[in-house]
mmCIF file of C-alpha atoms and ligand atoms in Angstrom:
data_model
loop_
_atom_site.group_PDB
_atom_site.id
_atom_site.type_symbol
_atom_site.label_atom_id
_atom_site.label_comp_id
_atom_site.label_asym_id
_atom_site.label_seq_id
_atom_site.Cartn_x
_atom_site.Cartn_y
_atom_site.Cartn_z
ATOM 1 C CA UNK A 622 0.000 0.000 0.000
ATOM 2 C CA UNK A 623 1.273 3.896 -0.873
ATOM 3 C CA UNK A 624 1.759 6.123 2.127
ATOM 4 C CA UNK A 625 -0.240 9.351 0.923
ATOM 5 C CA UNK A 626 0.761 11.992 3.882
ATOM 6 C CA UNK A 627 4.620 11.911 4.639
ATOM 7 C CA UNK A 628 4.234 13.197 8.166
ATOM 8 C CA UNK A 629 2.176 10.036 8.707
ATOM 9 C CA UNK A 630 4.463 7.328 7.051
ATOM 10 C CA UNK A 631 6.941 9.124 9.216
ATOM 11 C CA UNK A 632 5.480 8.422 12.363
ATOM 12 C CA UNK A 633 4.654 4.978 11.811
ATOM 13 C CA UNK A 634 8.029 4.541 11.136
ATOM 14 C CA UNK A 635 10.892 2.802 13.290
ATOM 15 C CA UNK A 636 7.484 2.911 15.805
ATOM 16 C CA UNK A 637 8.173 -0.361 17.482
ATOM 17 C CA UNK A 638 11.588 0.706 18.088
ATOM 18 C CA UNK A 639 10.326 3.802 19.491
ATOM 19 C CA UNK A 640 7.698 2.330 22.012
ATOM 20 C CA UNK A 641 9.832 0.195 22.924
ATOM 21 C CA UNK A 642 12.798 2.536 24.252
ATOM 22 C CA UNK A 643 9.811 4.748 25.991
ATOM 23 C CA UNK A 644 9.095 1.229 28.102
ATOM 24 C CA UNK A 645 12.654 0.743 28.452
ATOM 25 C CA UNK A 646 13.464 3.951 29.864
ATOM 26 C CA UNK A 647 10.352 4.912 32.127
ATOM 27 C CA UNK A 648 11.453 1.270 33.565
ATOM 28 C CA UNK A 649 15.304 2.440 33.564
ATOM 29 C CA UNK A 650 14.424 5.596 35.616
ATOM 30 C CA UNK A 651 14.635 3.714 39.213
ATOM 31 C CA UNK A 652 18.123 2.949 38.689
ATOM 32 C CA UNK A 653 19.335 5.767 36.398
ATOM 33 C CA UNK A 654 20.853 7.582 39.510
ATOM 34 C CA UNK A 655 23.690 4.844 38.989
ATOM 35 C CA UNK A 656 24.604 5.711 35.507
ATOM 36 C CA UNK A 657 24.435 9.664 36.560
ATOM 37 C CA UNK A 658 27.027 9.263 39.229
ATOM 38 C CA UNK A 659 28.928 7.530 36.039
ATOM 39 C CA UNK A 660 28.455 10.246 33.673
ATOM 40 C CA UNK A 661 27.343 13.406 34.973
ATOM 41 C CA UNK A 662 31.192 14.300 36.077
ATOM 42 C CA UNK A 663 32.303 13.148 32.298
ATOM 43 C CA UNK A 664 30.303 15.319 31.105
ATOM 44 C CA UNK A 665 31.371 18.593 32.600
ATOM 45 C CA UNK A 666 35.055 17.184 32.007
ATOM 46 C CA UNK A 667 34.422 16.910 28.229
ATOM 47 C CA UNK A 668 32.574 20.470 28.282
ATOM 48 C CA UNK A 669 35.141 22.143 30.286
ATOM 49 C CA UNK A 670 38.207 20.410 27.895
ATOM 50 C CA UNK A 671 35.813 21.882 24.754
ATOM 51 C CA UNK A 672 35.428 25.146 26.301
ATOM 52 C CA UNK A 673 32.615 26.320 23.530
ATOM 53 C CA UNK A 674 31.166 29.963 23.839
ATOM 54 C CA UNK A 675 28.487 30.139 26.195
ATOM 55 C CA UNK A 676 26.504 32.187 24.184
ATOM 56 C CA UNK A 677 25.698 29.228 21.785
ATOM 57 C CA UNK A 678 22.122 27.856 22.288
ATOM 58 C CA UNK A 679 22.215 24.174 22.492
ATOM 59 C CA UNK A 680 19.674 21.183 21.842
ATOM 60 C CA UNK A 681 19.847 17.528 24.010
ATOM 61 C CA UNK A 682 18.166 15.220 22.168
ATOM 62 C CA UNK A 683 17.244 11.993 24.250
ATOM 63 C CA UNK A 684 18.064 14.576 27.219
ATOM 64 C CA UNK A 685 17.056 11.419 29.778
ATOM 65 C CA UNK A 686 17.134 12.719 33.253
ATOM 66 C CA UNK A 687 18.967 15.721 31.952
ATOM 67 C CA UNK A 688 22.610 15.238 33.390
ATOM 68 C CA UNK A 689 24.131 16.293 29.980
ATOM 69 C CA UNK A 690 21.961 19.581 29.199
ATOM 70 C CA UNK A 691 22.458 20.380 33.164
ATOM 71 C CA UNK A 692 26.257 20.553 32.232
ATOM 72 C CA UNK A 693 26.021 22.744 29.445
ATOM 73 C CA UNK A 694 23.246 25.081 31.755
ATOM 74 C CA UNK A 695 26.005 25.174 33.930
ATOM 75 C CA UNK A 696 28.434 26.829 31.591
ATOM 76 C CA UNK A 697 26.134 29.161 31.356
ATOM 77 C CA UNK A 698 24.205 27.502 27.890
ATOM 78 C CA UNK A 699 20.489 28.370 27.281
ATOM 79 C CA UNK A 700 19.831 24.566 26.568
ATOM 80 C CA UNK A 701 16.832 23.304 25.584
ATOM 81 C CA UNK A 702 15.898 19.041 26.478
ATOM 82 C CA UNK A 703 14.324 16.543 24.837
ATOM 83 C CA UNK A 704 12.833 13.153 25.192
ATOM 84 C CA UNK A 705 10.330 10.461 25.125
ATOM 85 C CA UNK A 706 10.396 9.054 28.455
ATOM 86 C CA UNK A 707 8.035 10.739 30.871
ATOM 87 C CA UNK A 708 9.672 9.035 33.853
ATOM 88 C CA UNK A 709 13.227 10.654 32.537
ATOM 89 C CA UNK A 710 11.757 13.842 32.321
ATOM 90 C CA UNK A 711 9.977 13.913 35.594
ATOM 91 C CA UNK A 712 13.546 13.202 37.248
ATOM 92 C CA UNK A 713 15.579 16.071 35.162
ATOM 93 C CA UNK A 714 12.584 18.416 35.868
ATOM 94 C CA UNK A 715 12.696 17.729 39.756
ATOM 95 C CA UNK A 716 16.493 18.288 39.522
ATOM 96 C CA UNK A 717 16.966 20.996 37.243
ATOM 97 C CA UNK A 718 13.704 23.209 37.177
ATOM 98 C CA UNK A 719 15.258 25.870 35.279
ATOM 99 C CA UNK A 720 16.273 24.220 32.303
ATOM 100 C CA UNK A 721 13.490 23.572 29.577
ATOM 101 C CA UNK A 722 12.684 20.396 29.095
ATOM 102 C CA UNK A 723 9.987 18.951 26.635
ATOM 103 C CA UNK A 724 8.392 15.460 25.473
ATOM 104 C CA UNK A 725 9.545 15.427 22.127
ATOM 105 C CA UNK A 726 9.779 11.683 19.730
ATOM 106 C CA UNK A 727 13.049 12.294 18.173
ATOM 107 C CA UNK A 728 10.697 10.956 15.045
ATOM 108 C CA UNK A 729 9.604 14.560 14.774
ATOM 109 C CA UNK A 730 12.676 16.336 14.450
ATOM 110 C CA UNK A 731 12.026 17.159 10.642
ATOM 111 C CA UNK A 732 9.583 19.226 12.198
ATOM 112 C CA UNK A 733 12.628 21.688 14.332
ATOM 113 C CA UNK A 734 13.847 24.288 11.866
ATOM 114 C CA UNK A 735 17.213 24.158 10.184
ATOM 115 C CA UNK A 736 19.989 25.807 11.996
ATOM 116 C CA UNK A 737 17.541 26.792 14.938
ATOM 117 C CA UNK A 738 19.859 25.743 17.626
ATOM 118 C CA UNK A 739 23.813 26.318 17.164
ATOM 119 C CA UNK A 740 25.078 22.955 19.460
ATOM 120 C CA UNK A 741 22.782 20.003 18.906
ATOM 121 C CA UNK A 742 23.858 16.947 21.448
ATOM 122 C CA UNK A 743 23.035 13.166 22.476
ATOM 123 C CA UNK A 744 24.704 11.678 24.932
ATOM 124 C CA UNK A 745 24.276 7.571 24.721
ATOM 125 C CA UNK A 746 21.573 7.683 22.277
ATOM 126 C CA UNK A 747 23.154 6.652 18.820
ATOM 127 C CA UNK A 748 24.032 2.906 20.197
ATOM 128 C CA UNK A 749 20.223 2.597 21.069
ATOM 129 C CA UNK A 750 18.893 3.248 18.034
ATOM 130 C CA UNK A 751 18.473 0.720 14.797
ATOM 131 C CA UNK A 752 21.257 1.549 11.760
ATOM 132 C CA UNK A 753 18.243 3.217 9.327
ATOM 133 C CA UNK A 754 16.826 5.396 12.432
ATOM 134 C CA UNK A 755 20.608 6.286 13.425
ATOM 135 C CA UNK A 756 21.222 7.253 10.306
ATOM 136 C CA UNK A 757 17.820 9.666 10.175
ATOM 137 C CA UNK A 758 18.682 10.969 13.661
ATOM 138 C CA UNK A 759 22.393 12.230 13.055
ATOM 139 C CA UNK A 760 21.153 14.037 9.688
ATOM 140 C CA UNK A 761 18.305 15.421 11.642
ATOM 141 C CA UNK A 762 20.755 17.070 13.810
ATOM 142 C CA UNK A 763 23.207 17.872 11.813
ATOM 143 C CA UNK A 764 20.307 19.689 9.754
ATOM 144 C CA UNK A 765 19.284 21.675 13.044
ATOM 145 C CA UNK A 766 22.368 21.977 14.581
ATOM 146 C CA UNK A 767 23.665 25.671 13.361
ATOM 147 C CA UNK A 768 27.443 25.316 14.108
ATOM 148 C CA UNK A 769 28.031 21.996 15.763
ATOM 149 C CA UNK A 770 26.946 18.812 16.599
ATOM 150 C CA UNK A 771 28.119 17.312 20.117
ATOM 151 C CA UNK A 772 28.034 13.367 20.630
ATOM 152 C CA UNK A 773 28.770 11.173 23.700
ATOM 153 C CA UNK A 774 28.497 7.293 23.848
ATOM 154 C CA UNK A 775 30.592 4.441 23.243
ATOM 155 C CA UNK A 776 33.772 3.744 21.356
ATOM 156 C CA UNK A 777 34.408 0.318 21.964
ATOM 157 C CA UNK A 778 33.004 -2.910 23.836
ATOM 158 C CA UNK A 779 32.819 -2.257 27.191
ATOM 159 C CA UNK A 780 32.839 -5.252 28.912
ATOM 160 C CA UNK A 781 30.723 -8.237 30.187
ATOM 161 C CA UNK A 782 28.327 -5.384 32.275
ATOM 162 C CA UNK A 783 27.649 -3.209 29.967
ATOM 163 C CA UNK A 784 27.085 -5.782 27.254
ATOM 164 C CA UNK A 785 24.527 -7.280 29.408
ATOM 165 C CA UNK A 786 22.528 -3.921 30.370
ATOM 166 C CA UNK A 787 22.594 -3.301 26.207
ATOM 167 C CA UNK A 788 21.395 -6.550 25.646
ATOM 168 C CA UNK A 789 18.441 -5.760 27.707
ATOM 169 C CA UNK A 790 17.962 -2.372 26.097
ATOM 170 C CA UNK A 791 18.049 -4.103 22.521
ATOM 171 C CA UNK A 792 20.005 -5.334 19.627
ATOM 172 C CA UNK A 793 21.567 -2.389 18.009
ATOM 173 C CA UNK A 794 24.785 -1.998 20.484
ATOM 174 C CA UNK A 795 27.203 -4.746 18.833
ATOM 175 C CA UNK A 796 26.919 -3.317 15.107
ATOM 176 C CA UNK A 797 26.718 0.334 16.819
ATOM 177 C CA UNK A 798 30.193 -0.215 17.631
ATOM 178 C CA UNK A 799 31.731 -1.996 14.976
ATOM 179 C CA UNK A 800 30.410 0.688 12.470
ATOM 180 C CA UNK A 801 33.296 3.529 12.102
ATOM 181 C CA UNK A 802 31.834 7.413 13.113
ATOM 182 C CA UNK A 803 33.805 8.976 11.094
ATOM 183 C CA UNK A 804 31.661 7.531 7.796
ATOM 184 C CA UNK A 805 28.583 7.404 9.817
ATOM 185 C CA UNK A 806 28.630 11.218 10.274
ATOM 186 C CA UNK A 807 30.018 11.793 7.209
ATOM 187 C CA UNK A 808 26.922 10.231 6.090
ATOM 188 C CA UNK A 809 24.994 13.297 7.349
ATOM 189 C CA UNK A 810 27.418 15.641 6.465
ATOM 190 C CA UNK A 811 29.514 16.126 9.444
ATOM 191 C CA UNK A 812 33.244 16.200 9.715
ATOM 192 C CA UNK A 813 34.881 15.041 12.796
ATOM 193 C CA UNK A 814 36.461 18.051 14.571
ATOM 194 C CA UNK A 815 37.656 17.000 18.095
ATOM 195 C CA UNK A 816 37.042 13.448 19.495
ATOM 196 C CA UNK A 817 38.715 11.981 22.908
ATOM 197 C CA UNK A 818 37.752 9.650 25.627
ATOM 198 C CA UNK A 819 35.515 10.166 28.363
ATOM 199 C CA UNK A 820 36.021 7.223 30.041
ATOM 200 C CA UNK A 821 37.391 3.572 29.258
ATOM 201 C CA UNK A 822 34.628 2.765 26.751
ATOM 202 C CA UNK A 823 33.267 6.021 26.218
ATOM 203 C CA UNK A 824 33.936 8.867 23.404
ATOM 204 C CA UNK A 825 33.245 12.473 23.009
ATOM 205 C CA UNK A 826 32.657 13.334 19.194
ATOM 206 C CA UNK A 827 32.404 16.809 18.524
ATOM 207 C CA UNK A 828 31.527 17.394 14.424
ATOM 208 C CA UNK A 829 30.749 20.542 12.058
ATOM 209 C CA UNK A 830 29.309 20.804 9.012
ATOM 210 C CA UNK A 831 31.616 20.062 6.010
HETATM 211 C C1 SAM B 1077 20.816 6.029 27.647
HETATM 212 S S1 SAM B 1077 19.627 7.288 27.831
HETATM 213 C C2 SAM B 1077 20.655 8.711 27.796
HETATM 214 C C3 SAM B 1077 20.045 9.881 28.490
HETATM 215 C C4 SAM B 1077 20.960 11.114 28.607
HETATM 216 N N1 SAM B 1077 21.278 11.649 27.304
HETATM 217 C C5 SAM B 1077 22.217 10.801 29.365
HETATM 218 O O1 SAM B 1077 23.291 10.908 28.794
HETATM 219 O O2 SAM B 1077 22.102 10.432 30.539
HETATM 220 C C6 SAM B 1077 18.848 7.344 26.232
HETATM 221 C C7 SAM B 1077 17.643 8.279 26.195
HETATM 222 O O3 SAM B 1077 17.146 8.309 24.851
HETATM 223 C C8 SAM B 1077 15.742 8.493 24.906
HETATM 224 N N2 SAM B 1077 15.162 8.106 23.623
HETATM 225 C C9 SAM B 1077 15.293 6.937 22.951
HETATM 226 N N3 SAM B 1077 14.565 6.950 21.822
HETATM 227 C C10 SAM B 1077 13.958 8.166 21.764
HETATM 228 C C11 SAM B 1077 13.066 8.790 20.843
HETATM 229 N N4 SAM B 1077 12.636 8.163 19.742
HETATM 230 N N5 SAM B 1077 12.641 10.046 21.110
HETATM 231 C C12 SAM B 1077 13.051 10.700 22.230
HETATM 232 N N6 SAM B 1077 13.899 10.172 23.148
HETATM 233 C C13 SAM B 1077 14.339 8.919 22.911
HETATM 234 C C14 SAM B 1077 15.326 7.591 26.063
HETATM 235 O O4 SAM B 1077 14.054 7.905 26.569
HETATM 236 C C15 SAM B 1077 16.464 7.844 27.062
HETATM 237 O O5 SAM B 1077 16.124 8.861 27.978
#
C-alpha cells in the first residue's frame, strides 16, 4: 500500500523501536541515579576540555534525566531538552527546574527548523537506536544543529556489564560499535572536529558541518 501523507508514514516509522525505548526507559528511571554518578562528572570534564562559547544555544536530544543539558546550563548555555520518556523527564525536571525540558519523539525532528539551535547533542543515544533510524537521527541534527553537533556514547566494547545492560535495552549496540563514526557522520554531512575519551569505553565526538 502507498503512504499518501509523509508526516504520517513518518510516524509509523521505526514505531516499534520507538515504544519500545519509551518502556525501556520509564522502567530504567529507578536505577538511572547509577549511571548519573557515572556520567554526569564526564560530562562537565568533556565540556570544560571543549570550552565552547556560552553564548551558543544548544539542543539535548534523548536529554534522559537531563545530566548532559544540566552541564552545558552550567556553563552558562540556554539549553533546551528533549525526550520520550516521561519518567526521565519527571527526574531532570525535579532536579533541574530551570532548564526547559519537553516530550519530544526524536521521530519529529524534521519538524525543528534548520539551523535553529547552534550545538545540537546526544549523549548515549546513537548505540540505542536501529542503523536506518541512526542514520535519520544524526542528519536530523546535523540539519538543526547551526554550528556543531556534540556526541557522547561508546567507542568500543565495554565489557561483560555493559554488554549485558545493552542486551536488555536491545540489539543495536554490537553493530553500533563496529560501524566507524567517522563515515557514519560523514553520512549526514559532518566532519569530525575533536574526538577523545571520556572514560574507558566512552567517546566524546564533537563534528561541524563540512
Ligand atoms: C541512555 S539514555 C541517555 C540519556 C541522557 N542523554 C544521558 O546521557 O544520561 C537514552 C535516552 O534516549 C531516549 N530516547 C530513545 N529513543 C527516543 C526517541 N525516539 N525520542 C526521544 N527520546 C528517545 C530515552 O528515553 C532515554 O532517555
Amino acid at each position: 500500500m502507498q503512504e499518501s501523507d509523509p508526516r504520517q508514514a513518518r510516524s509509523r516509522e521505526f514505531l516499534h523501536e520507538r515504544k519500545r525505548a519509551r518502556v525501556f526507559f520509564n522502567l530504567t528511571s529507578v536505577i538511572y541515579p547509577l549511571i548519573e554518578w557515572h556520567l554526569s562528572p564526564r560530562y562537565q570534564d568533556a565540556l570544560g576540555k571543549l570550552d565552547l562559547p556560552v553564548e551558543l544555544t544548544v539542543l539535548d536530544v534523548a536529554t534522559g534525566s537531563g545530566i548532559l543539558a544540566a552541564a552545558f546550563a552550567g556553563r552558562g548555555h540556554a539549553v533546551t531538552g528533549l525526550d520520550l520518556s516521561e519518567r526521565m523527564l519527571k527526574r531532570a525536571r525535579k532536579r533541574f527546574p530551570a532548564i526547559d525540558f519537553r516530550t519530544f519523539d526524536l521521530a519529529n525532528l524534521p519538524r525543528i527548523a534548520s539551523g535553529s539551535y547552534d550545538i545540537v547533542s546526544c549523549g548515549y543515544l546513537l548505540h540505542g537506536l536501529s542503523a536506518r533510524f541512526r542514520e535519520t537521527i544524526v542528519k536530523n541534527m546535523a540539519r538543526i544543529a547551526g554550528r556543531f553537533v556534540l556526541v557522547f556514547d561508546y567507542c568500543c566494547d565495554g565489557g561483560w556489564f555493559v554488554r549485558l545492560i545493552e542486551w536488555i535495552e536491545g540489539p543495536n549496540y554490537p553493530r553500533f560499535i563496529a560501524t566507524p563514526r567517522d563515515a557514519e557522520f560523514a553520512g549526514a554531512g559532518l566532519t569530525i572536529e575533536r574526538e577523545f575519551r571520556t572514560s574507558e569505553f566512552g567517546n566524546a565526538w564533537l563534528c561541524i558541518k563540512k
